[in-house]
Short mmCIF file of C-alpha atoms in Angstrom, two decimals:
data_model
loop_
_atom_site.label_atom_id
_atom_site.label_comp_id
_atom_site.label_asym_id
_atom_site.label_seq_id
_atom_site.Cartn_x
_atom_site.Cartn_y
_atom_site.Cartn_z
CA MET A 151 129.60 75.13 70.29
CA ARG A 152 130.57 74.17 73.75
CA GLU A 153 128.68 71.42 75.50
CA ILE A 154 126.75 73.06 78.26
CA ALA A 155 124.49 71.30 80.76
CA VAL A 156 122.20 71.95 83.67
CA VAL A 157 123.79 70.11 86.64
CA ALA A 158 121.66 71.35 89.52
CA PHE A 159 118.37 72.90 90.18
CA ALA A 160 116.44 74.08 93.45
CA GLN A 161 113.36 76.08 94.21
CA THR A 162 111.37 77.17 97.18
CA ARG A 163 108.24 75.84 98.63
CA HIS A 164 106.22 78.43 97.05
CA SER A 165 103.54 80.55 98.96
CA ALA A 166 100.50 82.29 98.04
CA VAL A 167 100.82 84.86 100.84
CA ASP A 168 103.73 86.99 101.99
CA GLU A 169 105.56 85.22 104.66
CA GLY A 170 107.62 88.11 105.67
CA LEU A 171 110.92 87.12 103.85
CA GLY A 172 113.17 89.75 102.24
CA GLU A 173 114.57 88.87 98.87
CA PRO A 174 117.93 87.66 100.25
CA GLU A 175 116.10 85.52 102.77
CA LEU A 176 114.05 84.06 99.99
CA ILE A 177 116.89 83.29 97.74
CA LEU A 178 119.59 82.02 100.29
CA PRO A 179 118.13 78.50 100.91
CA VAL A 180 118.00 77.71 97.04
CA LEU A 181 121.52 79.11 96.46
CA ASP A 182 122.95 76.93 99.32
CA GLU A 183 120.86 73.94 97.84
CA VAL A 184 122.37 74.15 94.36
CA ARG A 185 125.79 74.76 95.77
CA GLU A 186 125.38 71.54 97.81
CA ARG A 187 124.00 69.50 94.91
CA SER A 188 126.64 70.57 92.46
CA GLY A 189 129.68 70.71 94.89
CA LEU A 190 130.47 74.07 93.53
CA ARG A 191 131.18 77.08 95.78
CA LYS A 192 132.65 79.54 93.30
CA PHE A 193 131.12 80.25 89.75
CA GLY A 194 132.71 81.77 86.83
CA PHE A 195 129.53 83.77 86.14
CA THR A 196 126.48 84.71 87.98
CA CYS A 197 123.18 86.12 86.52
CA SER A 198 119.69 86.71 88.03
CA GLY A 199 116.33 87.75 86.82
CA SER A 200 113.86 89.95 88.83
CA CYS A 201 111.53 92.89 88.35
CA ASP A 202 111.84 96.28 90.34
CA TYR A 203 108.10 96.86 89.92
CA LEU A 204 107.36 93.65 91.95
CA ALA A 205 109.68 94.78 94.64
CA GLY A 206 108.52 98.44 94.57
CA ALA A 207 112.09 99.69 94.73
CA PRO A 208 114.63 100.56 92.03
CA PHE A 209 117.76 98.20 91.54
CA SER A 210 116.20 95.72 93.94
CA PHE A 211 118.35 93.03 92.55
CA VAL A 212 121.35 94.78 94.21
CA SER A 213 120.13 94.13 97.68
CA ALA A 214 119.32 90.59 96.83
CA LEU A 215 123.00 90.12 96.08
CA ASP A 216 123.43 89.89 99.77
CA ALA A 217 122.49 86.44 99.51
CA LEU A 218 125.64 85.71 97.48
CA GLY A 219 128.01 87.18 100.04
CA ALA A 220 130.36 90.14 99.76
CA TRP A 221 133.46 88.18 99.24
CA PRO A 222 135.01 87.04 96.97
CA PRO A 223 134.26 89.49 94.06
CA ILE A 224 132.00 87.79 91.40
CA SER A 225 131.28 88.46 87.60
CA GLU A 226 127.68 89.34 87.80
CA SER A 227 124.94 90.33 85.55
CA HIS A 228 121.04 90.83 85.73
CA VAL A 229 118.17 90.85 83.49
CA GLU A 230 114.85 92.81 84.31
CA MET A 231 112.70 89.82 83.30
CA ASP A 232 112.20 86.18 83.87
CA ALA A 233 115.44 84.38 84.92
CA ALA A 234 114.94 82.04 82.13
CA TRP A 235 116.63 84.79 80.15
CA ALA A 236 119.18 85.04 82.70
CA LEU A 237 120.05 81.34 81.89
CA TYR A 238 120.22 82.33 78.30
CA GLU A 239 122.69 85.01 78.99
CA ALA A 240 124.72 82.51 81.18
CA TRP A 241 124.77 80.00 78.41
CA VAL A 242 126.01 82.57 75.97
CA ARG A 243 128.73 83.62 78.47
CA LEU A 244 129.83 80.05 78.87
CA GLN A 245 130.25 79.72 75.12
CA HIS A 246 133.16 82.19 75.37
CA GLY A 247 135.20 79.45 76.83
CA ASP A 248 137.13 81.28 79.63
CA VAL A 249 134.77 80.06 82.44
CA ASP A 250 133.20 76.60 83.10
CA SER A 251 130.35 77.43 85.48
CA ALA A 252 127.42 79.71 86.01
CA LEU A 253 124.93 80.34 88.69
CA ILE A 254 121.41 81.56 87.75
CA TYR A 255 118.67 82.62 90.10
CA GLY A 256 115.31 84.18 89.83
CA PHE A 257 112.79 85.55 92.54
CA GLY A 258 109.53 87.42 92.87
CA LYS A 259 106.95 88.36 95.49
CA SER A 260 103.61 88.93 93.76
CA SER A 261 101.79 88.99 96.88
CA GLN A 262 102.97 92.46 97.89
CA GLY A 263 101.16 94.35 95.03
CA ASP A 264 98.42 94.23 92.45
CA LEU A 265 100.04 91.88 89.76
CA ARG A 266 97.53 93.03 87.06
CA GLU A 267 98.37 96.65 87.72
CA ILE A 268 102.03 96.02 87.76
CA MET A 269 102.14 93.88 84.45
CA THR A 270 100.29 96.70 82.62
CA LEU A 271 103.42 98.79 83.11
CA GLN A 272 105.19 96.62 80.33
CA LEU A 273 102.56 97.90 77.80
CA ASP A 274 103.36 100.80 75.29
CA PRO A 275 102.53 103.88 77.34
CA TYR A 276 101.16 105.77 74.52
CA TYR A 277 98.90 103.48 72.59
CA LEU A 278 98.11 100.41 74.53
CA ALA A 279 98.23 101.35 78.41
CA PRO A 280 95.72 104.24 77.85
CA LEU A 281 93.06 101.59 76.74
CA GLY A 282 92.72 100.54 80.25
CA LEU A 283 93.20 96.78 79.41
CA ASP A 284 95.33 94.74 81.76
CA GLN A 285 97.34 91.40 81.46
CA VAL A 286 94.19 89.46 82.16
CA SER A 287 91.99 91.45 79.70
CA TYR A 288 94.53 90.78 76.93
CA ALA A 289 94.72 87.05 77.77
CA ALA A 290 90.93 87.09 77.64
CA LEU A 291 91.06 88.37 74.05
CA GLN A 292 93.58 85.69 73.09
CA ALA A 293 91.37 83.10 74.70
CA SER A 294 88.40 84.05 72.51
CA ALA A 295 90.65 84.16 69.38
CA CYS A 296 91.90 80.67 69.78
CA GLY A 297 88.52 79.15 70.24
CA ALA A 298 89.20 76.95 73.17
CA ASP A 299 86.13 75.69 74.77
CA ARG A 300 85.21 75.63 78.47
CA ALA A 301 85.59 71.80 78.88
CA GLU A 302 89.13 71.93 77.38
CA LEU A 303 90.22 74.94 79.68
CA ASP A 304 88.76 73.14 82.72
CA GLU A 305 90.69 69.91 81.93
CA VAL A 306 93.95 71.90 81.67
CA VAL A 307 93.31 73.47 85.04
CA ARG A 308 92.18 70.29 86.65
CA ARG A 309 95.31 68.36 85.48
CA SER A 310 97.64 71.12 86.33
CA ARG A 311 96.32 71.42 89.84
CA ALA A 312 96.19 67.76 90.54
CA ALA A 313 99.88 67.46 89.43
CA GLY A 314 100.68 70.61 91.55
CA ARG A 315 99.24 68.68 94.67
CA ASP A 316 101.65 66.03 94.10
CA ASN A 317 104.46 68.62 93.93
CA PRO A 318 105.82 69.60 97.27
CA TYR A 319 106.95 72.93 95.84
CA ALA A 320 103.72 74.04 94.39
CA LEU A 321 100.52 75.38 95.85
CA ASP A 322 97.74 73.08 97.17
CA LEU A 323 94.97 74.14 95.09
CA PRO A 324 91.60 72.31 94.78
CA ASP A 325 89.93 71.18 91.56
CA PRO A 326 88.36 74.13 89.51
CA SER A 327 84.93 75.08 90.34
CA GLY A 328 82.68 78.24 90.18
CA ASP A 329 80.64 80.05 87.47
CA GLY A 330 81.99 83.46 87.60
CA TYR A 331 84.41 85.17 85.19
CA GLU A 332 87.57 87.01 85.85
CA VAL A 333 87.37 88.51 82.27
CA GLU A 334 85.14 86.41 80.01
CA PRO A 335 85.89 83.71 78.92
CA LEU A 336 88.50 83.28 81.56
CA ARG A 337 87.29 82.14 85.01
CA PRO A 338 89.38 82.98 88.08
CA TYR A 339 90.92 79.46 88.14
CA ASP A 340 92.16 79.88 84.47
CA VAL A 341 94.49 82.53 85.73
CA ALA A 342 97.90 81.56 87.40
CA PRO A 343 97.77 81.99 91.21
CA ILE A 344 99.60 84.89 93.04
CA THR A 345 102.80 83.24 94.32
CA ASP A 346 106.00 84.17 96.04
CA GLY A 347 109.01 82.20 95.41
CA ALA A 348 112.64 81.67 94.04
CA ALA A 349 114.73 79.35 92.06
CA ALA A 350 118.26 78.58 91.15
CA VAL A 351 120.03 76.62 88.42
CA VAL A 352 123.82 75.85 87.97
CA LEU A 353 125.25 75.41 84.39
CA ALA A 354 128.54 73.70 83.74
CA ALA A 355 130.51 73.09 80.72
CA GLY A 356 132.01 69.97 79.25
CA ASP A 357 134.18 67.86 81.61
CA LEU A 358 133.13 69.91 84.62
CA ALA A 359 129.46 69.00 84.09
CA ARG A 360 130.45 65.28 83.95
CA GLU A 361 132.57 65.72 87.10
CA VAL A 362 129.85 67.32 89.30
CA CYS A 363 126.74 65.45 87.99
CA GLU A 364 126.18 61.85 87.27
CA ARG A 365 123.40 62.54 84.63
CA PRO A 366 123.76 66.27 83.35
CA ALA A 367 120.87 67.70 81.32
CA TRP A 368 122.78 68.71 78.21
CA ILE A 369 121.50 71.79 76.39
CA THR A 370 121.29 70.66 72.79
CA GLY A 371 119.26 73.66 71.61
CA ILE A 372 118.17 77.01 73.09
CA ALA A 373 116.61 80.03 71.33
CA HIS A 374 114.28 82.89 71.80
CA ARG A 375 112.08 84.88 69.42
CA ILE A 376 109.59 87.81 69.87
CA ASP A 377 106.59 88.98 68.22
CA PRO A 378 105.42 92.52 67.55
CA HIS A 379 104.28 94.29 70.83
CA TYR A 380 101.02 95.48 69.30
CA LEU A 381 98.35 92.92 69.37
CA GLY A 382 96.80 94.15 66.18
CA MET A 383 99.91 93.12 64.20
CA ARG A 384 99.73 89.56 65.04
CA ASP A 385 97.33 86.54 65.02
CA LEU A 386 96.48 85.93 68.66
CA ALA A 387 95.26 82.38 67.95
CA ARG A 388 98.72 81.25 67.25
CA SER A 389 102.20 82.04 68.50
CA ALA A 390 104.63 82.63 65.52
CA SER A 391 107.49 83.42 67.87
CA ALA A 392 107.13 80.30 69.86
CA ALA A 393 107.09 78.23 66.63
CA GLU A 394 110.33 80.03 65.24
CA ALA A 395 112.06 79.49 68.68
CA ALA A 396 111.13 75.79 68.56
CA ARG A 397 112.59 75.34 65.05
CA ALA A 398 115.68 77.31 66.01
CA ALA A 399 116.09 75.14 69.16
CA GLY A 400 115.60 71.83 67.18
CA VAL A 401 112.47 70.67 68.91
CA GLY A 402 111.44 68.74 65.89
CA LYS A 403 114.84 66.63 65.74
CA GLY A 404 113.52 63.91 68.03
CA SER A 405 110.60 62.93 70.50
CA LEU A 406 110.21 64.67 73.62
CA ASP A 407 109.26 62.92 76.83
CA VAL A 408 108.33 65.92 78.94
CA ALA A 409 107.56 69.61 78.19
CA GLU A 410 107.41 72.24 80.76
CA LEU A 411 105.35 75.21 79.40
CA HIS A 412 105.08 78.58 80.79
CA VAL A 413 101.29 78.62 80.85
CA GLN A 414 99.97 81.59 83.00
CA PHE A 415 96.58 81.13 81.44
CA SER A 416 94.84 77.81 80.69
CA HIS A 417 94.27 78.76 76.95
CA GLU A 418 97.97 79.15 76.40
CA GLU A 419 98.49 75.37 76.66
CA ARG A 420 96.57 74.82 73.61
CA ILE A 421 98.48 77.56 71.60
CA LEU A 422 101.90 76.55 72.76
CA ARG A 423 101.12 72.69 71.88
CA GLN A 424 100.38 73.74 68.38
CA ALA A 425 103.21 76.14 68.03
CA LEU A 426 105.73 73.60 69.43
CA GLU A 427 104.05 70.77 67.51
CA LEU A 428 103.98 68.58 70.75
CA PRO A 429 102.31 65.14 70.17
CA ASP A 430 99.85 63.59 72.65
CA SER A 431 102.80 61.23 73.96
CA THR A 432 104.53 64.37 75.40
CA VAL A 433 103.78 64.87 79.10
CA VAL A 434 103.02 68.43 79.58
CA ASN A 435 103.63 70.15 82.86
CA PRO A 436 103.92 67.13 85.15
CA SER A 437 105.10 69.50 87.86
CA GLY A 438 101.75 71.34 87.71
CA GLY A 439 103.18 74.15 85.81
CA PRO A 440 102.40 77.93 86.45
CA LEU A 441 98.74 77.20 86.94
CA ALA A 442 99.70 75.45 90.27
CA ALA A 443 102.54 77.96 91.29
CA ASN A 444 103.66 81.12 89.52
CA PRO A 445 106.36 83.01 91.27
CA VAL A 446 106.86 85.73 88.68
CA MET A 447 110.43 86.33 87.36
CA ALA A 448 111.27 82.67 88.47
CA THR A 449 108.46 80.74 86.73
CA GLY A 450 110.16 80.37 83.44
CA LEU A 451 113.50 79.36 85.09
CA ILE A 452 111.57 76.75 86.88
CA ARG A 453 110.11 75.39 83.71
CA ILE A 454 113.78 74.67 82.57
CA GLY A 455 114.79 73.46 85.95
CA GLU A 456 111.85 71.02 86.26
CA ALA A 457 112.46 69.66 82.62
CA ALA A 458 116.22 69.27 83.47
CA SER A 459 115.41 67.47 86.68
CA ARG A 460 113.56 64.76 84.76
CA ILE A 461 116.78 64.04 82.89
CA MET A 462 119.01 64.31 85.84
CA ASP A 463 116.89 61.80 87.87
CA GLY A 464 116.78 59.41 84.81
CA THR A 465 112.85 59.50 84.27
CA ALA A 466 113.27 61.18 80.80
CA SER A 467 115.80 61.20 78.00
CA ARG A 468 114.69 64.38 76.18
CA THR A 469 112.76 67.32 77.43
CA LEU A 470 111.79 70.92 76.54
CA GLY A 471 111.53 73.96 78.92
CA HIS A 472 109.64 76.97 77.90
CA ALA A 473 109.48 80.45 79.05
CA ALA A 474 107.27 83.41 78.01
CA SER A 475 107.31 87.13 78.42
CA GLY A 476 105.08 90.03 77.43
CA PRO A 477 101.35 90.17 76.60
CA CYS A 478 99.70 87.25 74.95
CA LEU A 479 102.85 85.12 74.55
CA GLN A 480 104.81 87.76 72.88
CA HIS A 481 108.27 86.58 73.72
CA ASN A 482 109.12 82.91 73.78
CA LEU A 483 112.18 80.92 74.94
CA VAL A 484 112.70 77.21 74.22
CA THR A 485 115.38 74.87 75.65
CA VAL A 486 115.79 71.47 74.65
CA MET A 487 117.78 69.25 76.97
CA GLU A 488 119.07 65.56 76.52
CA GLY A 489 120.54 63.04 78.74
#
Protein backbone atom coordinates (compact mmCIF):
# COMPACT_ATOMS: atom_id res chain seq x y z
CA MET A 1 0.00 0.00 0.00
CA ARG A 2 1.23 3.50 -0.81
CA GLU A 3 1.79 5.96 1.99
CA ILE A 4 -0.97 8.58 1.78
CA ALA A 5 -1.31 11.60 4.07
CA VAL A 6 -3.51 14.59 4.70
CA VAL A 7 -1.27 17.60 4.04
CA ALA A 8 -3.77 20.49 4.11
CA PHE A 9 -7.24 21.20 5.46
CA ALA A 10 -9.50 24.25 5.38
CA GLN A 11 -13.12 25.02 6.18
CA THR A 12 -15.48 27.98 6.04
CA ARG A 13 -16.61 29.98 9.02
CA HIS A 14 -19.94 28.20 9.16
CA SER A 15 -23.26 30.03 9.26
CA ALA A 16 -26.68 29.17 10.67
CA VAL A 17 -28.43 31.28 8.02
CA ASP A 18 -28.23 31.67 4.25
CA GLU A 19 -25.71 34.43 3.62
CA GLY A 20 -26.58 34.63 -0.07
CA LEU A 21 -23.51 32.82 -1.39
CA GLY A 22 -23.77 30.44 -4.32
CA GLU A 23 -21.94 27.12 -4.16
CA PRO A 24 -18.87 28.33 -6.12
CA GLU A 25 -18.63 31.38 -3.85
CA LEU A 26 -18.86 29.15 -0.79
CA ILE A 27 -16.20 26.72 -2.01
CA LEU A 28 -13.62 29.04 -3.60
CA PRO A 29 -12.09 30.45 -0.38
CA VAL A 30 -11.39 27.00 1.09
CA LEU A 31 -9.92 25.77 -2.20
CA ASP A 32 -7.62 28.78 -2.30
CA GLU A 33 -6.63 28.13 1.32
CA VAL A 34 -5.63 24.49 0.83
CA ARG A 35 -3.73 25.42 -2.33
CA GLU A 36 -1.82 28.00 -0.32
CA ARG A 37 -1.15 25.64 2.59
CA SER A 38 0.01 22.77 0.41
CA GLY A 39 1.82 24.87 -2.17
CA LEU A 40 0.13 22.77 -4.86
CA ARG A 41 -1.73 24.38 -7.76
CA LYS A 42 -2.50 21.27 -9.81
CA PHE A 43 -3.77 17.92 -8.54
CA GLY A 44 -3.71 14.46 -10.04
CA PHE A 45 -7.32 13.82 -8.99
CA THR A 46 -10.24 15.89 -7.71
CA CYS A 47 -13.31 14.52 -5.94
CA SER A 48 -16.26 16.26 -4.27
CA GLY A 49 -19.25 15.38 -2.13
CA SER A 50 -22.61 17.14 -2.11
CA CYS A 51 -26.37 16.56 -2.39
CA ASP A 52 -28.65 17.71 -5.19
CA TYR A 53 -31.63 17.64 -2.83
CA LEU A 54 -30.00 20.26 -0.61
CA ALA A 55 -29.30 22.48 -3.60
CA GLY A 56 -32.73 21.89 -5.10
CA ALA A 57 -31.29 21.24 -8.56
CA PRO A 58 -29.99 18.22 -10.51
CA PHE A 59 -26.24 17.92 -11.04
CA SER A 60 -25.61 20.90 -8.76
CA PHE A 61 -22.01 19.75 -8.29
CA VAL A 62 -21.34 20.67 -11.94
CA SER A 63 -22.00 24.36 -11.28
CA ALA A 64 -19.78 24.11 -8.20
CA LEU A 65 -16.90 23.14 -10.49
CA ASP A 66 -16.77 26.80 -11.51
CA ALA A 67 -14.77 27.31 -8.31
CA LEU A 68 -12.00 25.10 -9.76
CA GLY A 69 -11.68 27.03 -13.00
CA ALA A 70 -12.20 25.92 -16.58
CA TRP A 71 -8.54 25.37 -17.43
CA PRO A 72 -6.52 23.20 -17.37
CA PRO A 73 -8.70 20.08 -17.72
CA ILE A 74 -8.83 17.89 -14.61
CA SER A 75 -9.55 14.29 -13.67
CA GLU A 76 -12.69 14.73 -11.56
CA SER A 77 -15.26 12.62 -9.74
CA HIS A 78 -18.19 13.18 -7.38
CA VAL A 79 -20.09 11.28 -4.69
CA GLU A 80 -23.70 12.06 -3.83
CA MET A 81 -22.97 11.84 -0.11
CA ASP A 82 -20.70 13.29 2.54
CA ALA A 83 -17.31 14.28 1.16
CA ALA A 84 -15.63 11.90 3.61
CA TRP A 85 -16.50 9.24 1.02
CA ALA A 86 -14.98 11.46 -1.67
CA LEU A 87 -11.79 11.33 0.40
CA TYR A 88 -12.04 7.53 0.48
CA GLU A 89 -12.40 7.46 -3.32
CA ALA A 90 -9.40 9.77 -3.65
CA TRP A 91 -7.36 7.54 -1.31
CA VAL A 92 -8.18 4.53 -3.49
CA ARG A 93 -7.31 6.51 -6.62
CA LEU A 94 -3.91 7.45 -5.20
CA GLN A 95 -3.21 3.79 -4.48
CA HIS A 96 -3.11 3.23 -8.27
CA GLY A 97 0.30 4.89 -8.25
CA ASP A 98 0.07 7.07 -11.37
CA VAL A 99 -0.85 10.31 -9.54
CA ASP A 100 0.53 11.71 -6.28
CA SER A 101 -1.98 14.31 -5.13
CA ALA A 102 -5.74 14.73 -4.73
CA LEU A 103 -8.07 17.60 -3.90
CA ILE A 104 -11.26 16.75 -1.99
CA TYR A 105 -14.04 19.14 -1.07
CA GLY A 106 -17.60 19.06 0.22
CA PHE A 107 -20.32 21.64 0.66
CA GLY A 108 -23.90 22.03 1.77
CA LYS A 109 -26.47 24.74 2.47
CA SER A 110 -29.08 23.24 4.81
CA SER A 111 -30.64 26.66 5.46
CA GLN A 112 -32.37 26.68 2.06
CA GLY A 113 -34.79 23.84 2.76
CA ASP A 114 -36.39 21.63 5.40
CA LEU A 115 -33.59 19.24 6.33
CA ARG A 116 -35.92 16.78 8.05
CA GLU A 117 -38.00 16.52 4.89
CA ILE A 118 -34.97 16.33 2.62
CA MET A 119 -33.25 13.55 4.56
CA THR A 120 -36.46 11.49 4.52
CA LEU A 121 -35.87 11.07 0.78
CA GLN A 122 -32.97 8.69 1.52
CA LEU A 123 -35.41 6.15 2.97
CA ASP A 124 -36.86 3.21 1.11
CA PRO A 125 -39.83 4.75 -0.76
CA TYR A 126 -42.07 1.69 -0.44
CA TYR A 127 -41.75 0.49 3.16
CA LEU A 128 -40.06 3.21 5.25
CA ALA A 129 -40.97 6.62 3.81
CA PRO A 130 -44.75 5.95 3.89
CA LEU A 131 -44.55 5.47 7.67
CA GLY A 132 -44.22 9.24 7.98
CA LEU A 133 -41.15 9.10 10.22
CA ASP A 134 -38.28 11.46 9.50
CA GLN A 135 -34.58 11.59 10.37
CA VAL A 136 -35.19 13.00 13.86
CA SER A 137 -37.97 10.51 14.62
CA TYR A 138 -35.71 7.59 13.75
CA ALA A 139 -32.93 9.12 15.86
CA ALA A 140 -35.38 9.35 18.77
CA LEU A 141 -36.12 5.63 18.42
CA GLN A 142 -32.41 4.93 18.60
CA ALA A 143 -31.95 7.25 21.60
CA SER A 144 -34.65 5.31 23.44
CA ALA A 145 -33.11 1.99 22.46
CA CYS A 146 -29.62 2.85 23.70
CA GLY A 147 -30.90 3.95 27.09
CA ALA A 148 -28.89 7.15 27.50
CA ASP A 149 -30.22 9.26 30.37
CA ARG A 150 -30.96 12.97 30.17
CA ALA A 151 -27.97 14.04 32.26
CA GLU A 152 -25.61 12.15 29.93
CA LEU A 153 -27.13 13.68 26.81
CA ASP A 154 -27.06 17.18 28.30
CA GLU A 155 -23.38 16.79 29.16
CA VAL A 156 -22.54 15.75 25.58
CA VAL A 157 -24.30 18.85 24.22
CA ARG A 158 -22.82 21.17 26.86
CA ARG A 159 -19.27 19.96 26.18
CA SER A 160 -19.74 20.11 22.40
CA ARG A 161 -21.13 23.63 22.42
CA ALA A 162 -18.44 24.85 24.82
CA ALA A 163 -15.75 23.46 22.51
CA GLY A 164 -17.56 25.00 19.55
CA ARG A 165 -17.42 28.45 21.12
CA ASP A 166 -13.64 28.08 21.22
CA ASN A 167 -13.62 27.08 17.54
CA PRO A 168 -13.74 30.13 15.22
CA TYR A 169 -15.30 28.03 12.45
CA ALA A 170 -18.22 26.64 14.49
CA LEU A 171 -21.47 28.32 15.51
CA ASP A 172 -21.66 30.36 18.72
CA LEU A 173 -24.30 28.36 20.59
CA PRO A 174 -25.31 28.74 24.27
CA ASP A 175 -25.32 25.97 26.84
CA PRO A 176 -28.37 23.68 26.50
CA SER A 177 -31.58 24.75 28.21
CA GLY A 178 -35.31 24.20 27.89
CA ASP A 179 -37.78 21.42 28.66
CA GLY A 180 -39.61 20.79 25.38
CA TYR A 181 -38.96 17.85 23.08
CA GLU A 182 -38.16 17.81 19.38
CA VAL A 183 -39.17 14.15 19.34
CA GLU A 184 -39.10 12.47 22.75
CA PRO A 185 -36.57 11.78 24.26
CA LEU A 186 -34.59 14.25 22.12
CA ARG A 187 -34.75 17.94 22.95
CA PRO A 188 -34.11 20.54 20.20
CA TYR A 189 -30.51 21.02 21.36
CA ASP A 190 -29.83 17.26 21.04
CA VAL A 191 -30.10 17.74 17.25
CA ALA A 192 -27.20 19.15 15.22
CA PRO A 193 -27.92 22.75 14.17
CA ILE A 194 -28.83 23.88 10.66
CA THR A 195 -25.54 25.00 9.10
CA ASP A 196 -24.19 26.22 5.77
CA GLY A 197 -20.54 25.60 4.98
CA ALA A 198 -17.81 23.88 3.03
CA ALA A 199 -14.45 22.21 3.58
CA ALA A 200 -11.49 20.97 1.55
CA VAL A 201 -8.64 18.51 2.11
CA VAL A 202 -5.48 17.78 0.13
CA LEU A 203 -4.05 14.25 0.07
CA ALA A 204 -0.52 13.55 -1.08
CA ALA A 205 1.51 10.37 -1.46
CA GLY A 206 4.98 9.46 -0.20
CA ASP A 207 7.77 11.91 -0.90
CA LEU A 208 5.40 14.60 -2.14
CA ALA A 209 3.61 14.60 1.22
CA ARG A 210 6.93 15.03 3.03
CA GLU A 211 7.92 17.80 0.66
CA VAL A 212 4.79 19.95 1.03
CA CYS A 213 3.99 19.37 4.72
CA GLU A 214 6.31 19.50 7.71
CA ARG A 215 4.21 17.00 9.68
CA PRO A 216 1.85 15.03 7.41
CA ALA A 217 -1.09 13.17 8.93
CA TRP A 218 -0.42 9.70 7.51
CA ILE A 219 -3.52 7.58 6.90
CA THR A 220 -2.58 4.27 8.49
CA GLY A 221 -6.05 2.79 8.24
CA ILE A 222 -9.31 3.64 6.47
CA ALA A 223 -12.44 1.54 6.01
CA HIS A 224 -16.20 1.87 5.76
CA ARG A 225 -18.96 -0.62 6.50
CA ILE A 226 -22.75 -0.50 6.22
CA ASP A 227 -25.68 -1.98 8.16
CA PRO A 228 -29.02 -3.10 6.67
CA HIS A 229 -31.22 -0.17 5.66
CA TYR A 230 -34.29 -1.52 7.48
CA LEU A 231 -34.19 -0.60 11.15
CA GLY A 232 -36.01 -3.76 12.20
CA MET A 233 -33.08 -5.84 10.96
CA ARG A 234 -30.52 -4.34 13.37
CA ASP A 235 -29.98 -3.58 17.03
CA LEU A 236 -30.37 0.19 17.26
CA ALA A 237 -28.60 0.30 20.63
CA ARG A 238 -25.29 -0.45 18.94
CA SER A 239 -23.54 0.17 15.61
CA ALA A 240 -22.18 -3.05 14.16
CA SER A 241 -20.94 -1.29 11.02
CA ALA A 242 -18.94 1.27 13.03
CA ALA A 243 -17.35 -1.54 15.03
CA GLU A 244 -16.47 -3.47 11.86
CA ALA A 245 -15.04 -0.36 10.18
CA ALA A 246 -12.95 0.34 13.28
CA ARG A 247 -11.51 -3.18 13.27
CA ALA A 248 -10.74 -2.99 9.55
CA ALA A 249 -9.04 0.40 9.98
CA GLY A 250 -6.91 -0.88 12.88
CA VAL A 251 -8.27 1.44 15.56
CA GLY A 252 -7.26 -0.96 18.33
CA LYS A 253 -3.61 -1.17 17.28
CA GLY A 254 -2.65 1.79 19.46
CA SER A 255 -3.95 4.52 21.72
CA LEU A 256 -5.84 7.47 20.26
CA ASP A 257 -5.25 11.02 21.42
CA VAL A 258 -8.26 12.52 19.64
CA ALA A 259 -11.41 11.17 17.99
CA GLU A 260 -13.61 13.41 15.85
CA LEU A 261 -17.01 11.70 15.63
CA HIS A 262 -19.87 12.47 13.24
CA VAL A 263 -22.42 12.89 16.04
CA GLN A 264 -25.56 14.51 14.61
CA PHE A 265 -27.61 13.60 17.69
CA SER A 266 -26.30 13.63 21.24
CA HIS A 267 -27.04 9.95 21.95
CA GLU A 268 -24.86 8.86 19.01
CA GLU A 269 -21.69 9.70 20.92
CA ARG A 270 -22.45 6.96 23.44
CA ILE A 271 -23.08 4.39 20.69
CA LEU A 272 -19.93 5.35 18.78
CA ARG A 273 -17.70 5.38 21.86
CA GLN A 274 -18.77 1.80 22.53
CA ALA A 275 -18.48 0.66 18.90
CA LEU A 276 -15.01 2.20 18.47
CA GLU A 277 -13.96 1.07 21.96
CA LEU A 278 -12.69 4.53 22.85
CA PRO A 279 -11.16 4.87 26.33
CA ASP A 280 -11.87 7.85 28.58
CA SER A 281 -8.37 9.14 27.81
CA THR A 282 -9.33 9.83 24.18
CA VAL A 283 -10.56 13.40 23.70
CA VAL A 284 -13.79 13.34 21.69
CA ASN A 285 -14.76 16.22 19.39
CA PRO A 286 -12.44 18.94 20.70
CA SER A 287 -13.66 21.04 17.75
CA GLY A 288 -17.23 20.87 19.04
CA GLY A 289 -18.23 18.33 16.43
CA PRO A 290 -21.49 18.40 14.46
CA LEU A 291 -23.46 19.52 17.53
CA ALA A 292 -21.61 22.84 17.17
CA ALA A 293 -21.68 23.04 13.35
CA ASN A 294 -23.21 20.64 10.84
CA PRO A 295 -22.71 21.67 7.20
CA VAL A 296 -24.34 18.57 5.73
CA MET A 297 -22.20 16.83 3.08
CA ALA A 298 -19.04 18.42 4.51
CA THR A 299 -19.44 17.43 8.19
CA GLY A 300 -17.78 14.01 7.86
CA LEU A 301 -14.89 15.43 5.83
CA ILE A 302 -14.44 18.07 8.52
CA ARG A 303 -14.12 15.33 11.14
CA ILE A 304 -11.20 13.86 9.19
CA GLY A 305 -9.71 17.29 8.59
CA GLU A 306 -9.99 18.29 12.25
CA ALA A 307 -8.40 15.03 13.37
CA ALA A 308 -5.60 15.48 10.82
CA SER A 309 -5.03 19.06 11.95
CA ARG A 310 -4.16 17.85 15.45
CA ILE A 311 -1.34 15.81 13.97
CA MET A 312 -0.17 18.49 11.58
CA ASP A 313 0.06 21.08 14.39
CA GLY A 314 1.88 18.63 16.67
CA THR A 315 -0.74 18.43 19.44
CA ALA A 316 -1.53 14.75 18.78
CA SER A 317 0.32 11.73 17.45
CA ARG A 318 -2.58 9.38 16.60
CA THR A 319 -6.13 10.44 15.81
CA LEU A 320 -9.40 9.14 14.38
CA GLY A 321 -11.83 10.80 11.99
CA HIS A 322 -15.30 9.28 11.69
CA ALA A 323 -18.12 9.92 9.23
CA ALA A 324 -21.66 8.54 9.15
CA SER A 325 -24.45 8.36 6.60
CA GLY A 326 -27.98 7.01 6.52
CA PRO A 327 -30.60 6.66 9.28
CA CYS A 328 -29.44 5.70 12.77
CA LEU A 329 -25.71 5.45 11.96
CA GLN A 330 -26.35 3.01 9.11
CA HIS A 331 -23.10 3.63 7.21
CA ASN A 332 -19.81 4.40 8.96
CA LEU A 333 -16.35 5.38 7.71
CA VAL A 334 -13.33 5.34 10.02
CA THR A 335 -9.96 6.94 9.26
CA VAL A 336 -6.93 6.49 11.50
CA MET A 337 -4.04 8.94 11.13
CA GLU A 338 -0.60 9.10 12.68
CA GLY A 339 2.26 11.60 12.75
